[in-house]
PDB file of C-alpha atoms in Angstrom:
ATOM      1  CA  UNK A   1      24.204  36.099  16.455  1.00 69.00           C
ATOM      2  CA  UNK A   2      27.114  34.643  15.272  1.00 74.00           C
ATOM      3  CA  UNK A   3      27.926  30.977  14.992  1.00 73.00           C
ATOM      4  CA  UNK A   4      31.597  29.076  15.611  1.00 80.00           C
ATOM      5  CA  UNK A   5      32.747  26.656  13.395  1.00 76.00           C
ATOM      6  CA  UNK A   6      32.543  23.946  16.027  1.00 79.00           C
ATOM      7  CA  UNK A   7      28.604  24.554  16.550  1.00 69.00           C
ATOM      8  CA  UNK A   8      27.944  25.041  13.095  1.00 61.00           C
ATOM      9  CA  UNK A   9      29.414  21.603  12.676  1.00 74.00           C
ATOM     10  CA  UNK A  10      27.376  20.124  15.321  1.00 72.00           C
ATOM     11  CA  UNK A  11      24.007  21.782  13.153  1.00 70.00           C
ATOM     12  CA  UNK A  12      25.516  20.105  10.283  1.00 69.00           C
ATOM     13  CA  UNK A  13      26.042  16.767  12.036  1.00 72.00           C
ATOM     14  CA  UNK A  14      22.936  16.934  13.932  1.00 71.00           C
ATOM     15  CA  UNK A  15      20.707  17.434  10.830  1.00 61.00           C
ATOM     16  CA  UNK A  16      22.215  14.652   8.869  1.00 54.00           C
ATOM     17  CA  UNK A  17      21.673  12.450  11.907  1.00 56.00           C
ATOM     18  CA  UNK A  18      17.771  13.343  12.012  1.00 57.00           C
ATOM     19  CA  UNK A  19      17.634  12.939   7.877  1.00 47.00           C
ATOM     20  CA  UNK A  20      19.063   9.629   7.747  1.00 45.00           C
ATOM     21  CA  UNK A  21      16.690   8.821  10.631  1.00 54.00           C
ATOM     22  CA  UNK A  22      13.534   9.840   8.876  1.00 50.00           C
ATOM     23  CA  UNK A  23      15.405   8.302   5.379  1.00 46.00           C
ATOM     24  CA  UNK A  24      15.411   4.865   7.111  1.00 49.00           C
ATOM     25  CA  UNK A  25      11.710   5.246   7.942  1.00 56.00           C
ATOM     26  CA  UNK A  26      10.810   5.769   4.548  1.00 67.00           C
ATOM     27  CA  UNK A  27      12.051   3.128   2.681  1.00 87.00           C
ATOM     28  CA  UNK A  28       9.958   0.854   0.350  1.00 93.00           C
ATOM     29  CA  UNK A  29       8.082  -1.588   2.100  1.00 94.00           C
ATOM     30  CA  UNK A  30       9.959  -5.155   1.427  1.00 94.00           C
ATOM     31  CA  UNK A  31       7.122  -6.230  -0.587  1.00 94.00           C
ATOM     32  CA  UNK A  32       7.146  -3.852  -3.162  1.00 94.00           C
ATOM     33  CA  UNK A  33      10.923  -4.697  -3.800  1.00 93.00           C
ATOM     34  CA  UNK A  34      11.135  -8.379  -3.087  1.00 94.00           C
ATOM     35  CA  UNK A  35       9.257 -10.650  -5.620  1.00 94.00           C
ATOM     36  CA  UNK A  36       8.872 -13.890  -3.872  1.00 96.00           C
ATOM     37  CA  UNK A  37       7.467 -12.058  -0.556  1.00 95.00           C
ATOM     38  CA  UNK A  38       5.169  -9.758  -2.522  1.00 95.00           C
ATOM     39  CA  UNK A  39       3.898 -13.335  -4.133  1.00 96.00           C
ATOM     40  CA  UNK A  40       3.871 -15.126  -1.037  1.00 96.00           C
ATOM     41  CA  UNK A  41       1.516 -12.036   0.953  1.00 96.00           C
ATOM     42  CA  UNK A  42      -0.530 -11.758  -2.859  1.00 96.00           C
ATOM     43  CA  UNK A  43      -1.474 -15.740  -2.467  1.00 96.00           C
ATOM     44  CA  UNK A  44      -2.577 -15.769   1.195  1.00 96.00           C
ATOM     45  CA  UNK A  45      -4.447 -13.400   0.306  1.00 96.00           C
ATOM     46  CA  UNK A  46      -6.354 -14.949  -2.661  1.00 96.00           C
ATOM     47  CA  UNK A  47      -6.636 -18.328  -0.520  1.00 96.00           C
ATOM     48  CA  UNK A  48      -7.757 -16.749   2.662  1.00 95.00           C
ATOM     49  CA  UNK A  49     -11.956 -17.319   3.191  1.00 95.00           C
ATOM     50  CA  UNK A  50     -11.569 -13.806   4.952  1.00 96.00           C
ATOM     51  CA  UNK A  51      -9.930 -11.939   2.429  1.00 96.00           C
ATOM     52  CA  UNK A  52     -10.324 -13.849  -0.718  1.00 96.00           C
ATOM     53  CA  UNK A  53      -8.425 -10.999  -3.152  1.00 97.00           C
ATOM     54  CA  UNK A  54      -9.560 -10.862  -6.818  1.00 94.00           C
ATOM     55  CA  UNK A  55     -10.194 -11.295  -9.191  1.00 94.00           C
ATOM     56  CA  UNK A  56      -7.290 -12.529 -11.170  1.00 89.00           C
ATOM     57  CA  UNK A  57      -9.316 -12.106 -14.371  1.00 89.00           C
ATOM     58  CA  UNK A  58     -11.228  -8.822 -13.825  1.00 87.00           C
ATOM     59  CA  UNK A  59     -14.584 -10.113 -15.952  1.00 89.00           C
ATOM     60  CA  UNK A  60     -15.065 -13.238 -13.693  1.00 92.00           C
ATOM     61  CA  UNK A  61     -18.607 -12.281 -13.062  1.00 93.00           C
ATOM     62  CA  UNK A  62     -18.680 -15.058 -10.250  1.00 95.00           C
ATOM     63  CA  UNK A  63     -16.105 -13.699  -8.168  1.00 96.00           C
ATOM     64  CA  UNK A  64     -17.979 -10.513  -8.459  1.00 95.00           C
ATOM     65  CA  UNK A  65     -21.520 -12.106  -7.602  1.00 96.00           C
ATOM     66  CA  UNK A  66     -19.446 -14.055  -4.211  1.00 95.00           C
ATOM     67  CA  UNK A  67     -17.869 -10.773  -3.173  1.00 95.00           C
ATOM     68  CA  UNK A  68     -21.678  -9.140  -3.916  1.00 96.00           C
ATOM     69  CA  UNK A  69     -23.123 -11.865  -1.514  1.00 96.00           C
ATOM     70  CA  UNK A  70     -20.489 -11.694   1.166  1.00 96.00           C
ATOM     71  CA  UNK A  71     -21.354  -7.617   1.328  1.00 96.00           C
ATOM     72  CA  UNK A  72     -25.160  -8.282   0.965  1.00 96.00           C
ATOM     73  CA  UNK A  73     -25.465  -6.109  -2.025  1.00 96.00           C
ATOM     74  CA  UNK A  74     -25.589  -6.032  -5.660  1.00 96.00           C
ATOM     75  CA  UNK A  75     -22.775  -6.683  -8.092  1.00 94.00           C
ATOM     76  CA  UNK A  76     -22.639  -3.307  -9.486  1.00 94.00           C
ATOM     77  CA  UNK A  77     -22.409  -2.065  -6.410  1.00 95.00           C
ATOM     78  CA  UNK A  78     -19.854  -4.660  -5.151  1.00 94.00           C
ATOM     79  CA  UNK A  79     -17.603  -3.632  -8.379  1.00 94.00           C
ATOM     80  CA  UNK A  80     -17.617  -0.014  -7.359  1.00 95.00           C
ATOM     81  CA  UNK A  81     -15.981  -1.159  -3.936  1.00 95.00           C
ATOM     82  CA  UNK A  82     -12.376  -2.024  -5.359  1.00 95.00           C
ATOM     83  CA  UNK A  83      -8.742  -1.359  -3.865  1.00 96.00           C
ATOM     84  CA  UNK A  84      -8.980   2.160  -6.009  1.00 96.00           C
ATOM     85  CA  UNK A  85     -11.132   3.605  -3.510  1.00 97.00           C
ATOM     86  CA  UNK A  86      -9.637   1.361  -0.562  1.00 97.00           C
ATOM     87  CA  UNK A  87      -8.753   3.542   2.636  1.00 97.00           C
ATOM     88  CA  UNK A  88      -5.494   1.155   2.602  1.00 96.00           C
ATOM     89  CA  UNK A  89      -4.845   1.245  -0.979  1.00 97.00           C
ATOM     90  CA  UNK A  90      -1.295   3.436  -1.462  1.00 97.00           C
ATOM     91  CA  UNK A  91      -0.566   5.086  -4.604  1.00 95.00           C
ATOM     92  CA  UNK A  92       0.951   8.268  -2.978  1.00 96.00           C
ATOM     93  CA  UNK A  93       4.143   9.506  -5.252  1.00 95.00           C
ATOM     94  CA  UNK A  94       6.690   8.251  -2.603  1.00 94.00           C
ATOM     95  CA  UNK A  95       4.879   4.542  -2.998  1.00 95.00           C
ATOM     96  CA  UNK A  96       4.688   4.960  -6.564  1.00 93.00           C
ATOM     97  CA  UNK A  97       8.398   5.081  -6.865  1.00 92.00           C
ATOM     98  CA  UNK A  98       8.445   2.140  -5.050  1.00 94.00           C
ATOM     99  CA  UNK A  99       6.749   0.113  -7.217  1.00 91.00           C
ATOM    100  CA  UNK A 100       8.408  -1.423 -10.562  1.00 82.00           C
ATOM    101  CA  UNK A 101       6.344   0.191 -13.072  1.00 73.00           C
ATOM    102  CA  UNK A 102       3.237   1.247 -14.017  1.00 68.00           C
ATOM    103  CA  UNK A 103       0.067  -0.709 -14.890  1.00 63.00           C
ATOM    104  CA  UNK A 104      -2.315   1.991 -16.933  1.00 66.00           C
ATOM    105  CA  UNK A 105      -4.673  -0.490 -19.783  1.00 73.00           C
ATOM    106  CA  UNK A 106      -6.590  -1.567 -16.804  1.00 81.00           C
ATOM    107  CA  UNK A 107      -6.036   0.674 -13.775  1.00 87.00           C
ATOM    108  CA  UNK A 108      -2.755   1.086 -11.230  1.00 91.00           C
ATOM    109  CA  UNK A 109      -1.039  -0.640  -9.165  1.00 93.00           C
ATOM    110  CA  UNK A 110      -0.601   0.151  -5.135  1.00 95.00           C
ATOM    111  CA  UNK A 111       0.492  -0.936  -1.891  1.00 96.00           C
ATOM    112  CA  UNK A 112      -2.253  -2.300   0.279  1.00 97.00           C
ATOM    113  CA  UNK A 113      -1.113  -1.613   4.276  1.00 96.00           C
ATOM    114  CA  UNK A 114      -3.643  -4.276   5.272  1.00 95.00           C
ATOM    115  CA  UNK A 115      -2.055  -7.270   3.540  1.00 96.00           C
ATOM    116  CA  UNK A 116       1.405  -6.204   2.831  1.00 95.00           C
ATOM    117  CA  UNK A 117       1.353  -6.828  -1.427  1.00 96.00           C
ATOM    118  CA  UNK A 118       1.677  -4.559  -4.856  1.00 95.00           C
ATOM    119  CA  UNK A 119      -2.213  -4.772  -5.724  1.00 93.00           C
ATOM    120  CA  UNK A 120      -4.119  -3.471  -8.661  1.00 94.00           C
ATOM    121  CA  UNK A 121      -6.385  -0.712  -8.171  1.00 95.00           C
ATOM    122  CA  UNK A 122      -9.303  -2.635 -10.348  1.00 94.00           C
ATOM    123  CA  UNK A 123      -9.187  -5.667  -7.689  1.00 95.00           C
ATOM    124  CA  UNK A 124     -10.696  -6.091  -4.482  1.00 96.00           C
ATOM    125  CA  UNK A 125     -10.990  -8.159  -0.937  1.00 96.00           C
ATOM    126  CA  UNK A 126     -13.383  -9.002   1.550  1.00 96.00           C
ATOM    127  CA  UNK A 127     -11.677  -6.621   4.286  1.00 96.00           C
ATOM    128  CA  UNK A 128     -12.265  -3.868   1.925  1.00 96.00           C
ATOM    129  CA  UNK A 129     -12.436  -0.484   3.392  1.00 95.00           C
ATOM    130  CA  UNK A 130     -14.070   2.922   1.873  1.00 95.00           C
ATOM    131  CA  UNK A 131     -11.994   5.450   2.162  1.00 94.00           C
ATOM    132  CA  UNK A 132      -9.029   5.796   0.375  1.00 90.00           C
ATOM    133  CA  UNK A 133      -7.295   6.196  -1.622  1.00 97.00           C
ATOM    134  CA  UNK A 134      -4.110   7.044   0.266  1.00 97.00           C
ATOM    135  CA  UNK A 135      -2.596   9.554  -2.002  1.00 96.00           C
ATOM    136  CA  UNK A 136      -0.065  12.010  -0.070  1.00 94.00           C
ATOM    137  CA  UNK A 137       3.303  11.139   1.189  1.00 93.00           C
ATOM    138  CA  UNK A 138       2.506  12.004   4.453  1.00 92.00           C
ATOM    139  CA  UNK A 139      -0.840  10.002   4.829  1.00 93.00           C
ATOM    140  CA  UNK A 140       1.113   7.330   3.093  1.00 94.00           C
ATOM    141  CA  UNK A 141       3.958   7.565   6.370  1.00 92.00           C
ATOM    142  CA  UNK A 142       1.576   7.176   8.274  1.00 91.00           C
ATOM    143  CA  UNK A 143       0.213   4.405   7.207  1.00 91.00           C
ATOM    144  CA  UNK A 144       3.972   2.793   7.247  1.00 92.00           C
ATOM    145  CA  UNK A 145       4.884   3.806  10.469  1.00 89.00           C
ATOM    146  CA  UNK A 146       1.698   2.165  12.084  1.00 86.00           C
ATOM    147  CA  UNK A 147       2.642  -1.074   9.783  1.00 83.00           C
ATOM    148  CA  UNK A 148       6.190  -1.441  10.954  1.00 79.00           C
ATOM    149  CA  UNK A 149       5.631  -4.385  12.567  1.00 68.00           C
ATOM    150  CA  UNK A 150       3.482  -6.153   9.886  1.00 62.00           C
ATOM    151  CA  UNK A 151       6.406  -5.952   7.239  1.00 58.00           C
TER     152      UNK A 151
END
């Protein structure tokens, strides 16, 4: 089969069209580039009573023992449950290169989908959910495309 100029053209033009499409879908969420937002959704989420993220110094034993009591468990156990293992917790390599660098002494930092911050992987919150990590571009897509209107 042999193609004319004119409809190769309209290949070319039609597959740059549905690239920049999916490009514009896949951009960073504003949070990870936009300091003052990413602080903004980071301290609602440390004030709210129903998420209560933490903790900003990882041996406060009594934000551990609270986050223990709201789950009805232990604190060992409640210290195993962090955003590293958070089914909204995105460190996929598309969201890594979103991110401004990377935090290694203590653990990573990640997007979390449910609150819309940069959070480190050694924290947690009280809408914590088992399951993650997110850790493949198209899980992580997924994720973004069901947040679009959160962002």
């Amino acid at each position: 089969m042999k193609i004319t100029r004119r409809q190769l053209k309209n290949i070319i033009k039609e597959t740059l069209a549905l690239v920049s499409e999916a490009a514009k879908d896949l951009v960073c969420p504003p949070a990870t580039q936009d300091l003052k937002l990413n602080t903004k959704n980071r301290d609602s989420a440390i004030k709210a009573d129903h998420i209560q993220y933490g903790p900003l110094n990882l041996a406060d034993g009594e934000y551990w023992e609270r986050a223990a009591e709201h789950w009805n468990t232990k604190t060992s156990v409640a210290k195993k449950s962090n955003c590293s293992n958070c089914v909204a917790f995105d460190i996929s390599p598309r969201m890594k290169d979103c991110m401004p660098g990377s935090v290694t002494k203590d653990g990573e930092l990640g997007y979390c989908w449910m609150h819309h911050f940069k959070c480190h992987s050694a924290r947690t919150c009280y809408t914590w959910a088992a399951g993650g990590p997110i850790t493949d571009d198209e899980k992580s897509s997924s994720w973004q495309e069901k947040n679009k209107g959160g962002m």
